[in-house]
mmCIF file of C-alpha atoms in Angstrom:
data_model
loop_
_atom_site.group_PDB
_atom_site.id
_atom_site.type_symbol
_atom_site.label_atom_id
_atom_site.label_comp_id
_atom_site.label_asym_id
_atom_site.label_seq_id
_atom_site.Cartn_x
_atom_site.Cartn_y
_atom_site.Cartn_z
ATOM 1 C CA MET A 1 55.069 -22.324 234.628
ATOM 2 C CA ASN A 2 58.076 -22.005 236.801
ATOM 3 C CA LEU A 3 55.896 -24.736 239.573
ATOM 4 C CA ARG A 4 55.904 -27.420 236.178
ATOM 5 C CA VAL A 5 59.490 -26.963 236.027
ATOM 6 C CA THR A 6 60.798 -27.823 238.773
ATOM 7 C CA LEU A 7 57.888 -30.594 240.127
ATOM 8 C CA CYS A 8 59.379 -32.021 237.021
ATOM 9 C CA SER A 9 63.095 -32.608 238.687
ATOM 10 C CA CYS A 10 62.060 -32.768 241.550
ATOM 11 C CA ASN A 11 63.080 -36.164 243.586
ATOM 12 C CA GLY A 12 61.031 -38.349 244.693
ATOM 13 C CA SER A 13 60.751 -36.802 248.391
ATOM 14 C CA GLY A 14 59.927 -33.319 247.089
ATOM 15 C CA GLU A 15 57.298 -33.772 245.242
ATOM 16 C CA ARG A 16 55.610 -35.918 247.922
ATOM 17 C CA ARG A 17 56.091 -32.601 249.676
ATOM 18 C CA ILE A 18 54.875 -30.422 246.956
ATOM 19 C CA SER A 19 51.942 -33.187 246.428
ATOM 20 C CA ALA A 20 51.086 -32.558 249.307
ATOM 21 C CA GLY A 21 51.073 -28.955 250.018
ATOM 22 C CA ILE A 22 48.787 -28.146 246.524
ATOM 23 C CA PHE A 23 46.823 -31.366 247.440
ATOM 24 C CA PHE A 24 46.208 -28.483 250.315
ATOM 25 C CA LEU A 25 45.807 -26.277 248.478
ATOM 26 C CA LEU A 26 43.058 -27.446 246.144
ATOM 27 C CA GLN A 27 41.439 -28.931 248.925
ATOM 28 C CA ALA A 28 40.773 -25.289 249.633
ATOM 29 C CA ILE A 29 39.849 -24.197 246.810
ATOM 30 C CA ALA A 30 37.708 -27.276 246.466
ATOM 31 C CA LEU A 31 36.016 -25.836 249.813
ATOM 32 C CA LEU A 32 35.706 -22.305 248.722
ATOM 33 C CA SER A 33 33.609 -23.157 246.044
ATOM 34 C CA ALA A 34 31.003 -25.804 248.817
ATOM 35 C CA PHE A 35 30.915 -21.955 250.644
ATOM 36 C CA VAL A 36 30.209 -19.705 247.623
ATOM 37 C CA THR A 37 27.575 -22.678 245.706
ATOM 38 C CA GLY A 38 26.331 -23.145 249.526
ATOM 39 C CA ALA A 39 25.555 -19.722 249.644
ATOM 40 C CA VAL A 40 23.849 -19.750 246.009
ATOM 41 C CA ARG A 41 22.139 -23.496 247.052
ATOM 42 C CA ALA A 42 20.827 -21.388 250.429
ATOM 43 C CA ALA A 43 17.729 -21.267 248.616
ATOM 44 C CA GLU A 44 17.089 -25.239 248.603
ATOM 45 C CA THR A 45 14.196 -26.199 251.196
ATOM 46 C CA LYS A 46 15.495 -27.292 254.031
ATOM 47 C CA HIS A 47 13.720 -31.148 255.620
ATOM 48 C CA GLU A 48 13.613 -31.741 258.784
ATOM 49 C CA ILE A 49 12.146 -34.949 261.087
ATOM 50 C CA ASN A 50 11.847 -34.712 264.821
ATOM 51 C CA PRO A 51 13.740 -37.758 265.536
ATOM 52 C CA LYS A 52 11.532 -38.042 268.436
ATOM 53 C CA ASN A 53 8.586 -37.605 267.049
ATOM 54 C CA GLY A 54 8.296 -36.980 263.080
ATOM 55 C CA ILE A 55 7.012 -34.479 263.670
ATOM 56 C CA GLU A 56 8.657 -32.767 259.453
ATOM 57 C CA THR A 57 10.139 -29.064 259.001
ATOM 58 C CA TRP A 58 10.940 -27.188 256.006
ATOM 59 C CA GLU A 59 12.489 -23.746 255.836
ATOM 60 C CA VAL A 60 14.900 -21.368 253.070
ATOM 61 C CA ARG A 61 16.304 -18.623 253.742
ATOM 62 C CA ASP A 62 16.514 -16.125 250.199
ATOM 63 C CA GLN A 63 17.205 -13.028 250.068
ATOM 64 C CA GLY A 64 17.629 -12.006 253.816
ATOM 65 C CA VAL A 65 14.435 -13.228 254.524
ATOM 66 C CA PHE A 66 13.636 -16.857 256.024
ATOM 67 C CA LEU A 67 10.283 -18.681 257.001
ATOM 68 C CA SER A 68 9.844 -22.254 258.152
ATOM 69 C CA LEU A 69 6.287 -24.440 258.328
ATOM 70 C CA THR A 70 6.140 -26.914 261.068
ATOM 71 C CA GLN A 71 4.142 -29.827 261.415
ATOM 72 C CA MET A 72 1.217 -29.616 264.145
ATOM 73 C CA THR A 73 -0.092 -32.904 264.667
ATOM 74 C CA PRO A 74 -4.668 -33.456 264.872
ATOM 75 C CA ASP A 75 -4.222 -33.838 268.159
ATOM 76 C CA GLN A 76 -2.085 -31.604 269.156
ATOM 77 C CA ALA A 77 -3.835 -28.986 267.343
ATOM 78 C CA GLU A 78 -7.316 -29.935 269.100
ATOM 79 C CA ALA A 79 -5.766 -30.120 272.506
ATOM 80 C CA PHE A 80 -4.132 -26.656 272.329
ATOM 81 C CA PHE A 81 -8.066 -24.959 270.658
ATOM 82 C CA LEU A 82 -9.653 -26.964 273.568
ATOM 83 C CA ALA A 83 -7.704 -26.496 275.865
ATOM 84 C CA ARG A 84 -8.245 -22.297 275.447
ATOM 85 C CA GLY A 85 -11.961 -22.873 275.152
ATOM 86 C CA PHE A 86 -12.870 -24.558 271.824
ATOM 87 C CA HIS A 87 -15.773 -27.313 271.767
ATOM 88 C CA GLN A 88 -14.583 -30.423 270.337
ATOM 89 C CA LYS A 89 -16.555 -30.087 266.572
ATOM 90 C CA SER A 90 -14.807 -26.483 266.143
ATOM 91 C CA ALA A 91 -10.823 -27.999 267.398
ATOM 92 C CA LYS A 92 -11.533 -30.744 265.146
ATOM 93 C CA LYS A 93 -12.623 -28.551 261.978
ATOM 94 C CA TYR A 94 -9.917 -26.618 262.951
ATOM 95 C CA ALA A 95 -7.370 -29.492 263.974
ATOM 96 C CA SER A 96 -8.083 -31.385 259.946
ATOM 97 C CA ALA A 97 -7.533 -28.385 257.670
ATOM 98 C CA CYS A 98 -3.700 -28.973 257.478
ATOM 99 C CA VAL A 99 -2.186 -26.724 260.175
ATOM 100 C CA PHE A 100 1.599 -25.616 260.115
ATOM 101 C CA GLU A 101 3.312 -23.924 263.279
ATOM 102 C CA THR A 102 5.251 -20.965 260.648
ATOM 103 C CA ILE A 103 7.928 -18.943 261.243
ATOM 104 C CA PHE A 104 8.885 -15.872 259.177
ATOM 105 C CA ARG A 105 12.326 -13.411 259.855
ATOM 106 C CA ASN A 106 13.102 -10.564 258.381
ATOM 107 C CA GLU A 107 16.719 -11.107 258.298
ATOM 108 C CA SER A 108 19.104 -8.755 257.048
ATOM 109 C CA ALA A 109 16.776 -7.510 254.562
ATOM 110 C CA PRO A 110 17.342 -3.893 252.861
ATOM 111 C CA ALA A 111 14.727 -2.814 254.844
ATOM 112 C CA ALA A 112 11.318 -3.506 255.615
ATOM 113 C CA VAL A 113 9.365 -6.934 254.342
ATOM 114 C CA SER A 114 5.653 -6.632 253.945
ATOM 115 C CA SER A 115 4.037 -9.764 254.480
ATOM 116 C CA ASN A 116 -0.012 -11.347 252.139
ATOM 117 C CA LEU A 117 -0.697 -14.280 253.241
ATOM 118 C CA ALA A 118 -3.584 -13.669 250.990
ATOM 119 C CA ASP A 119 -0.390 -13.556 248.143
ATOM 120 C CA TRP A 120 0.718 -16.588 249.274
ATOM 121 C CA ARG A 121 -0.306 -19.443 246.771
ATOM 122 C CA ILE A 122 -0.122 -23.519 247.873
ATOM 123 C CA ILE A 123 1.556 -25.272 244.454
ATOM 124 C CA THR A 124 -0.776 -29.727 244.258
ATOM 125 C CA PRO A 125 -0.642 -31.558 241.709
ATOM 126 C CA GLN A 126 -4.165 -30.544 241.092
ATOM 127 C CA GLY A 127 -3.732 -26.652 240.356
ATOM 128 C CA GLU A 128 -2.919 -23.822 243.616
ATOM 129 C CA ARG A 129 -4.857 -22.487 246.625
ATOM 130 C CA HIS A 130 -4.392 -20.302 248.518
ATOM 131 C CA LEU A 131 -4.692 -20.122 252.939
ATOM 132 C CA LYS A 132 -7.153 -20.439 254.563
ATOM 133 C CA LEU A 133 -6.603 -16.725 256.836
ATOM 134 C CA GLU A 134 -7.542 -16.106 260.246
ATOM 135 C CA ALA A 135 -10.606 -14.016 258.567
ATOM 136 C CA ASP A 136 -11.755 -17.314 256.815
ATOM 137 C CA TRP A 137 -11.667 -19.332 260.342
ATOM 138 C CA ASP A 138 -13.279 -15.613 261.950
ATOM 139 C CA ARG A 139 -16.594 -16.152 260.049
ATOM 140 C CA GLN A 140 -17.099 -19.927 261.609
ATOM 141 C CA TRP A 141 -16.241 -19.636 264.110
ATOM 142 C CA LYS A 142 -19.242 -16.940 265.165
ATOM 143 C CA ALA A 143 -21.530 -19.704 262.445
ATOM 144 C CA ASP A 144 -20.011 -21.796 265.274
ATOM 145 C CA GLY A 145 -21.062 -19.932 268.181
ATOM 146 C CA VAL A 146 -17.035 -20.475 269.871
ATOM 147 C CA SER A 147 -16.714 -18.247 272.961
ATOM 148 C CA GLU A 148 -15.285 -14.672 272.951
ATOM 149 C CA PRO A 149 -12.150 -15.719 275.203
ATOM 150 C CA ALA A 150 -12.068 -18.845 272.438
ATOM 151 C CA ARG A 151 -11.791 -16.856 269.572
ATOM 152 C CA ILE A 152 -9.469 -13.814 270.496
ATOM 153 C CA ALA A 153 -6.901 -16.564 272.176
ATOM 154 C CA PHE A 154 -8.204 -18.466 268.395
ATOM 155 C CA ARG A 155 -6.968 -14.149 266.733
ATOM 156 C CA TRP A 156 -3.477 -14.052 268.368
ATOM 157 C CA SER A 157 -1.965 -17.451 267.741
ATOM 158 C CA GLN A 158 -3.126 -17.179 263.706
ATOM 159 C CA PHE A 159 0.616 -15.955 261.965
ATOM 160 C CA PRO A 160 -0.993 -12.519 260.442
ATOM 161 C CA THR A 161 -2.392 -11.777 257.308
ATOM 162 C CA LYS A 162 -0.436 -9.034 257.064
ATOM 163 C CA GLN A 163 2.444 -7.698 258.668
ATOM 164 C CA ARG A 164 5.163 -5.311 258.894
ATOM 165 C CA PHE A 165 8.853 -6.954 259.763
ATOM 166 C CA GLU A 166 11.509 -4.205 260.860
ATOM 167 C CA PRO A 167 15.047 -5.956 260.039
ATOM 168 C CA GLY A 168 15.550 -8.168 263.563
ATOM 169 C CA ASP A 169 11.486 -8.869 262.914
ATOM 170 C CA TRP A 170 10.168 -12.254 263.137
ATOM 171 C CA ASN A 171 7.128 -13.811 264.363
ATOM 172 C CA GLN A 172 5.829 -17.664 265.410
ATOM 173 C CA GLY A 173 2.102 -18.142 264.668
ATOM 174 C CA MET A 174 -0.025 -21.411 263.145
ATOM 175 C CA THR A 175 -1.246 -21.514 259.013
ATOM 176 C CA THR A 176 -3.676 -23.386 257.684
ATOM 177 C CA PHE A 177 -3.766 -24.989 254.420
ATOM 178 C CA GLY A 178 -6.924 -26.575 254.026
ATOM 179 C CA LEU A 179 -5.307 -30.096 252.263
ATOM 180 C CA PRO A 180 -6.134 -33.554 253.272
ATOM 181 C CA ARG A 181 -3.993 -35.156 255.943
ATOM 182 C CA ASN A 182 -0.522 -36.635 254.353
ATOM 183 C CA SER A 183 -0.587 -33.735 251.235
ATOM 184 C CA GLN A 184 2.432 -32.897 249.566
ATOM 185 C CA PHE A 185 2.453 -29.625 248.040
ATOM 186 C CA ASN A 186 4.922 -25.934 247.157
ATOM 187 C CA LEU A 187 4.203 -22.540 248.479
ATOM 188 C CA ILE A 188 4.964 -19.539 247.577
ATOM 189 C CA PHE A 189 5.507 -16.826 249.740
ATOM 190 C CA LYS A 190 5.701 -13.783 248.651
ATOM 191 C CA TRP A 191 7.077 -10.399 250.566
ATOM 192 C CA THR A 192 7.883 -6.919 249.280
ATOM 193 C CA VAL A 193 10.960 -4.759 250.870
ATOM 194 C CA LYS A 194 10.369 -0.624 250.150
ATOM 195 C CA GLY A 195 7.191 -1.682 247.316
ATOM 196 C CA VAL A 196 9.322 -4.101 245.513
ATOM 197 C CA SER A 197 8.005 -7.403 245.659
ATOM 198 C CA HIS A 198 9.601 -10.533 246.183
ATOM 199 C CA GLU A 199 8.993 -14.234 246.288
ATOM 200 C CA SER A 200 10.579 -17.840 246.951
ATOM 201 C CA MET A 201 9.423 -21.844 247.474
ATOM 202 C CA LEU A 202 9.452 -24.072 250.299
ATOM 203 C CA SER A 203 9.505 -27.407 247.733
ATOM 204 C CA GLY A 204 7.796 -30.605 249.202
ATOM 205 C CA VAL A 205 5.806 -29.737 251.851
ATOM 206 C CA ARG A 206 3.808 -32.463 253.170
ATOM 207 C CA CYS A 207 0.781 -32.556 255.813
ATOM 208 C CA ALA A 208 0.078 -34.270 258.973
ATOM 209 C CA PRO A 209 -0.495 -37.840 258.478
ATOM 210 C CA ASP A 210 -3.189 -39.976 260.742
ATOM 211 C CA ASN A 211 -2.571 -39.171 265.032
ATOM 212 C CA ASP A 212 -1.685 -42.959 264.473
ATOM 213 C CA SER A 213 0.082 -43.238 261.312
ATOM 214 C CA ARG A 214 3.413 -42.061 263.759
ATOM 215 C CA MET B 1 72.477 -29.033 241.909
ATOM 216 C CA LYS B 2 68.629 -29.662 241.224
ATOM 217 C CA ALA B 3 66.866 -27.796 239.905
ATOM 218 C CA CYS B 4 63.833 -29.166 242.655
ATOM 219 C CA PHE B 5 61.352 -26.699 243.533
ATOM 220 C CA PRO B 6 62.996 -26.576 247.027
ATOM 221 C CA ALA B 7 61.288 -28.304 250.779
ATOM 222 C CA SER B 8 61.030 -25.346 251.982
ATOM 223 C CA ASP B 9 58.513 -23.378 249.685
ATOM 224 C CA ALA B 10 57.140 -27.214 249.837
ATOM 225 C CA ARG B 11 56.618 -26.958 253.047
ATOM 226 C CA LEU B 12 55.090 -22.733 253.071
ATOM 227 C CA THR B 13 52.785 -24.522 250.310
ATOM 228 C CA MET B 14 51.637 -26.680 252.889
ATOM 229 C CA ILE B 15 50.871 -24.478 255.031
ATOM 230 C CA LEU B 16 49.457 -21.413 253.280
ATOM 231 C CA GLY B 17 47.077 -24.915 252.397
ATOM 232 C CA ARG B 18 46.410 -26.230 255.674
ATOM 233 C CA LEU B 19 46.183 -22.240 256.788
ATOM 234 C CA LEU B 20 43.370 -21.201 253.684
ATOM 235 C CA LEU B 21 41.840 -24.281 254.860
ATOM 236 C CA GLY B 22 41.462 -23.860 258.472
ATOM 237 C CA CYS B 23 40.296 -20.479 257.378
ATOM 238 C CA LEU B 24 37.500 -21.725 255.655
ATOM 239 C CA VAL B 25 35.795 -23.969 258.197
ATOM 240 C CA GLY B 26 35.951 -21.195 260.506
ATOM 241 C CA LEU B 27 34.256 -19.191 258.082
ATOM 242 C CA ALA B 28 31.796 -21.433 257.497
ATOM 243 C CA LEU B 29 31.448 -22.258 261.195
ATOM 244 C CA PHE B 30 31.189 -18.375 262.570
ATOM 245 C CA ALA B 31 28.552 -18.074 259.182
ATOM 246 C CA ASN B 32 26.941 -21.104 260.323
ATOM 247 C CA GLU B 33 27.479 -18.935 264.024
ATOM 248 C CA ALA B 34 26.163 -15.268 262.928
ATOM 249 C CA VAL B 35 22.608 -17.045 262.074
ATOM 250 C CA ALA B 36 21.927 -18.793 265.149
ATOM 251 C CA SER B 37 22.473 -16.080 267.313
ATOM 252 C CA GLU B 38 20.321 -13.456 266.163
ATOM 253 C CA PRO B 39 21.145 -9.268 266.098
ATOM 254 C CA GLN B 40 19.029 -8.731 269.202
ATOM 255 C CA THR B 41 18.247 -4.901 268.673
ATOM 256 C CA LEU B 42 15.291 -2.600 268.686
ATOM 257 C CA THR B 43 13.910 -0.509 266.179
ATOM 258 C CA ARG B 44 13.286 2.581 266.526
ATOM 259 C CA VAL B 45 10.134 4.045 266.055
ATOM 260 C CA ALA B 46 9.938 7.067 262.611
ATOM 261 C CA GLY B 47 7.949 9.323 264.447
ATOM 262 C CA MET B 48 7.117 8.818 268.217
ATOM 263 C CA PRO B 49 3.754 8.581 268.706
ATOM 264 C CA LEU B 50 2.469 9.121 271.401
ATOM 265 C CA ALA B 51 1.487 6.203 273.430
ATOM 266 C CA LYS B 52 -2.053 5.610 273.741
ATOM 267 C CA ASP B 53 -2.482 5.821 277.463
ATOM 268 C CA PHE B 54 -4.606 2.751 278.931
ATOM 269 C CA SER B 55 -5.517 1.490 282.829
ATOM 270 C CA LEU B 56 -4.818 -1.741 283.492
ATOM 271 C CA LYS B 57 -5.751 -3.936 286.914
ATOM 272 C CA ASP B 58 -3.247 -6.523 287.845
ATOM 273 C CA MET B 59 -3.111 -10.138 289.016
ATOM 274 C CA ASN B 60 -4.222 -8.718 292.854
ATOM 275 C CA GLY B 61 -6.685 -5.498 290.992
ATOM 276 C CA LYS B 62 -4.104 -3.080 291.511
ATOM 277 C CA SER B 63 -5.001 -0.529 288.513
ATOM 278 C CA TYR B 64 -1.928 0.641 286.859
ATOM 279 C CA ARG B 65 -2.207 3.792 284.729
ATOM 280 C CA LEU B 66 0.942 4.286 282.311
ATOM 281 C CA SER B 67 0.553 7.795 282.263
ATOM 282 C CA ASP B 68 1.449 8.020 285.233
ATOM 283 C CA PHE B 69 4.792 6.570 283.930
ATOM 284 C CA ARG B 70 5.535 9.942 282.664
ATOM 285 C CA GLY B 71 9.282 10.586 283.561
ATOM 286 C CA LYS B 72 10.282 7.448 283.487
ATOM 287 C CA VAL B 73 11.179 4.743 280.766
ATOM 288 C CA VAL B 74 8.336 2.267 279.846
ATOM 289 C CA LEU B 75 8.295 -0.948 278.362
ATOM 290 C CA VAL B 76 5.758 -2.664 277.792
ATOM 291 C CA ASN B 77 5.803 -6.184 276.538
ATOM 292 C CA PHE B 78 2.014 -7.944 275.879
ATOM 293 C CA TRP B 79 2.260 -12.052 275.564
ATOM 294 C CA ALA B 80 -0.109 -14.935 276.411
ATOM 295 C CA THR B 81 1.491 -18.488 277.939
ATOM 296 C CA TRP B 82 0.303 -19.832 275.246
ATOM 297 C CA CYS B 83 3.719 -17.861 272.935
ATOM 298 C CA PRO B 84 6.647 -19.705 273.047
ATOM 299 C CA PRO B 85 8.738 -16.383 271.794
ATOM 300 C CA CYS B 86 6.126 -14.745 274.270
ATOM 301 C CA ARG B 87 7.949 -17.701 277.444
ATOM 302 C CA GLU B 88 10.701 -17.958 276.220
ATOM 303 C CA GLU B 89 11.814 -13.748 276.162
ATOM 304 C CA LEU B 90 10.019 -13.494 279.385
ATOM 305 C CA PRO B 91 12.808 -14.261 282.268
ATOM 306 C CA SER B 92 15.251 -11.967 279.901
ATOM 307 C CA LEU B 93 12.676 -9.164 281.223
ATOM 308 C CA GLU B 94 13.091 -9.957 284.480
ATOM 309 C CA ARG B 95 17.316 -10.447 284.018
ATOM 310 C CA LEU B 96 16.586 -6.832 282.610
ATOM 311 C CA TRP B 97 15.070 -5.860 285.249
ATOM 312 C CA LYS B 98 16.416 -6.616 287.557
ATOM 313 C CA MET B 99 19.695 -4.705 286.271
ATOM 314 C CA LEU B 100 18.644 -1.513 285.163
ATOM 315 C CA ASN B 101 17.650 1.291 288.306
ATOM 316 C CA HIS B 102 13.737 2.014 289.182
ATOM 317 C CA LYS B 103 13.654 5.002 289.347
ATOM 318 C CA LYS B 104 13.923 5.451 285.444
ATOM 319 C CA PHE B 105 12.998 3.165 284.299
ATOM 320 C CA GLU B 106 9.634 0.128 284.438
ATOM 321 C CA ILE B 107 8.678 -3.115 283.522
ATOM 322 C CA LEU B 108 4.817 -3.752 282.218
ATOM 323 C CA ALA B 109 3.729 -6.896 281.167
ATOM 324 C CA VAL B 110 0.333 -6.804 279.171
ATOM 325 C CA ASN B 111 -0.787 -11.055 279.007
ATOM 326 C CA LEU B 112 -3.750 -11.251 276.222
ATOM 327 C CA GLY B 113 -7.210 -12.348 277.135
ATOM 328 C CA GLN B 114 -6.208 -14.705 279.522
ATOM 329 C CA GLY B 115 -7.193 -14.823 283.699
ATOM 330 C CA PRO B 116 -5.149 -14.839 286.665
ATOM 331 C CA ASP B 117 -5.602 -18.818 287.311
ATOM 332 C CA ALA B 118 -3.947 -19.349 283.477
ATOM 333 C CA ILE B 119 -1.680 -16.557 284.099
ATOM 334 C CA PHE B 120 -0.342 -17.703 287.436
ATOM 335 C CA GLY B 121 0.115 -21.525 285.898
ATOM 336 C CA PHE B 122 3.103 -20.626 283.721
ATOM 337 C CA THR B 123 4.345 -17.943 286.180
ATOM 338 C CA GLY B 124 4.237 -19.780 289.603
ATOM 339 C CA ALA B 125 6.561 -21.761 287.686
ATOM 340 C CA LEU B 126 9.776 -19.737 286.814
ATOM 341 C CA ASN B 127 12.050 -19.378 288.890
ATOM 342 C CA PRO B 128 13.069 -16.150 289.392
ATOM 343 C CA ALA B 129 9.718 -15.264 289.771
ATOM 344 C CA LEU B 130 8.897 -12.308 287.622
ATOM 345 C CA THR B 131 8.667 -9.677 289.423
ATOM 346 C CA PHE B 132 7.781 -6.630 287.260
ATOM 347 C CA PRO B 133 4.023 -5.332 286.961
ATOM 348 C CA ILE B 134 1.024 -8.288 284.845
ATOM 349 C CA LEU B 135 -1.170 -6.666 283.646
ATOM 350 C CA LEU B 136 -4.779 -7.959 282.386
ATOM 351 C CA ASP B 137 -6.297 -6.889 278.692
ATOM 352 C CA ARG B 138 -9.002 -9.729 278.439
ATOM 353 C CA SER B 139 -11.018 -8.409 275.823
ATOM 354 C CA THR B 140 -7.535 -7.286 273.520
ATOM 355 C CA ALA B 141 -8.656 -2.966 273.388
ATOM 356 C CA VAL B 142 -5.345 -1.990 274.534
ATOM 357 C CA PHE B 143 -3.336 -4.072 272.119
ATOM 358 C CA LYS B 144 -5.661 -2.902 269.111
ATOM 359 C CA SER B 145 -5.014 0.119 269.696
ATOM 360 C CA TRP B 146 -1.420 -0.274 270.086
ATOM 361 C CA SER B 147 -2.285 -0.888 266.215
ATOM 362 C CA GLY B 148 0.068 -4.680 267.354
ATOM 363 C CA MET B 149 -0.384 -7.179 265.490
ATOM 364 C CA ALA B 150 1.354 -10.462 266.639
ATOM 365 C CA ILE B 151 2.309 -11.664 270.385
ATOM 366 C CA PRO B 152 5.391 -11.549 271.535
ATOM 367 C CA THR B 153 5.580 -7.340 270.765
ATOM 368 C CA THR B 154 7.671 -5.097 272.607
ATOM 369 C CA PHE B 155 7.592 -0.894 273.055
ATOM 370 C CA VAL B 156 9.636 1.269 275.001
ATOM 371 C CA VAL B 157 8.231 4.320 275.508
ATOM 372 C CA ASN B 158 10.314 7.587 277.344
ATOM 373 C CA GLN B 159 10.322 9.727 279.942
ATOM 374 C CA GLU B 160 7.361 12.043 277.908
ATOM 375 C CA GLY B 161 4.662 8.902 277.261
ATOM 376 C CA ARG B 162 6.129 8.865 273.161
ATOM 377 C CA ILE B 163 7.106 4.999 271.282
ATOM 378 C CA VAL B 164 10.627 5.482 270.823
ATOM 379 C CA TYR B 165 11.314 1.514 269.901
ATOM 380 C CA ARG B 166 9.546 -1.849 268.738
ATOM 381 C CA ALA B 167 10.633 -5.342 268.368
ATOM 382 C CA VAL B 168 8.030 -7.861 266.711
ATOM 383 C CA GLY B 169 8.385 -11.293 268.317
ATOM 384 C CA GLY B 170 10.580 -12.661 270.892
ATOM 385 C CA ARG B 171 14.757 -11.171 272.336
ATOM 386 C CA ARG B 172 16.970 -11.921 274.654
ATOM 387 C CA TYR B 173 16.256 -8.194 276.929
ATOM 388 C CA ASP B 174 19.457 -9.031 279.222
ATOM 389 C CA ASP B 175 20.983 -8.776 275.166
ATOM 390 C CA PRO B 176 23.735 -5.833 275.618
ATOM 391 C CA HIS B 177 22.903 -3.575 272.717
ATOM 392 C CA ILE B 178 19.410 -3.740 273.668
ATOM 393 C CA VAL B 179 20.601 -3.421 277.138
ATOM 394 C CA LYS B 180 22.221 -0.318 276.377
ATOM 395 C CA GLN B 181 19.193 1.319 273.600
ATOM 396 C CA ILE B 182 17.118 1.641 277.194
ATOM 397 C CA LYS B 183 20.028 2.351 279.253
ATOM 398 C CA THR B 184 21.541 5.136 276.798
ATOM 399 C CA LEU B 185 17.669 5.942 276.501
ATOM 400 C CA ALA B 186 16.235 5.801 279.848
ATOM 401 C CA THR B 187 19.993 9.351 280.801
ATOM 402 C CA THR B 188 20.115 10.914 277.240
ATOM 403 C CA GLY B 189 15.715 10.139 276.392
ATOM 404 C CA LYS B 190 17.319 9.954 273.489
#
């Protein structure tokens, strides 16, 4: 009230100074609001495209955990497993299953985080489905006659189906979604902390396109 | 006499506004920095279970048995050349190795599933070279017996052969916090 009175009775130069001061205060308040709402919006999916190779990444931070999915092109996935001793047929089979390099991290959850990929859900316009898990693939590799050293490399290159992350722990590994190339989906991912279930979502994720379409 | 908002007050308001703005920008930058530089910690393992003994050969065929290192703190790192965070953290293990007293501390880097040629293809290009032993767990039986779920995973074993710390996922092992954790363990046993 006091300020309004003085403003009204002030000369031009003083008014400009006061206006500038108030302008900066308003800017500061606006920035504070943006910062606060930004923290709330942190659960939104962040999407990035690598300008060098067009590879896309989706990531989200929510309730103290971090998840990111980065596309692996069919070429990349096939080359990786050919170099680990897979024969081409099996490597191609895996590479065409919509592969992502996946990172999960317990950044600031109040205690250890437990995850089980079997609980995660892929949401597409056609409905819900599960991820294809390491044990599913291993059965396939045994049937295909994939060598044991190659299967060992496969096992440890995959994001573990079940894992416990103490604060600061993280892991990076491959996950497969079993969708056609270029398919778009949302991923509902779940975890527990001290037995309490939590979930969040990565939105608008897209499987890598054909190798020659980038 | 004007009942005006004094010029000095206006200036003060401006300065305060700018200070607040600066603080908020700094806070935002600090928040981003805090996210960018992840905390480097080893997690204490409840109950300190006895580490399962193993005997593995290095790339030259020399055998190493974990229990031969009783009386020392032993950092056991499980890794593979094709694992990006493993590749990233190994040079920091070498820096840690150079920092600490080898009479009290040992590093054993256990490779999963690979042969000497594949390993040397990676380690041969590292500068500085790795000078701690690299052991071969070709069947991954040792890692499984230690309940390993993912690589890299690192365990720190105390002088009595008990697992005191564990870290899942890559770390910077020459980070002051981790160095302090290991030095304290090596000097006090706790």
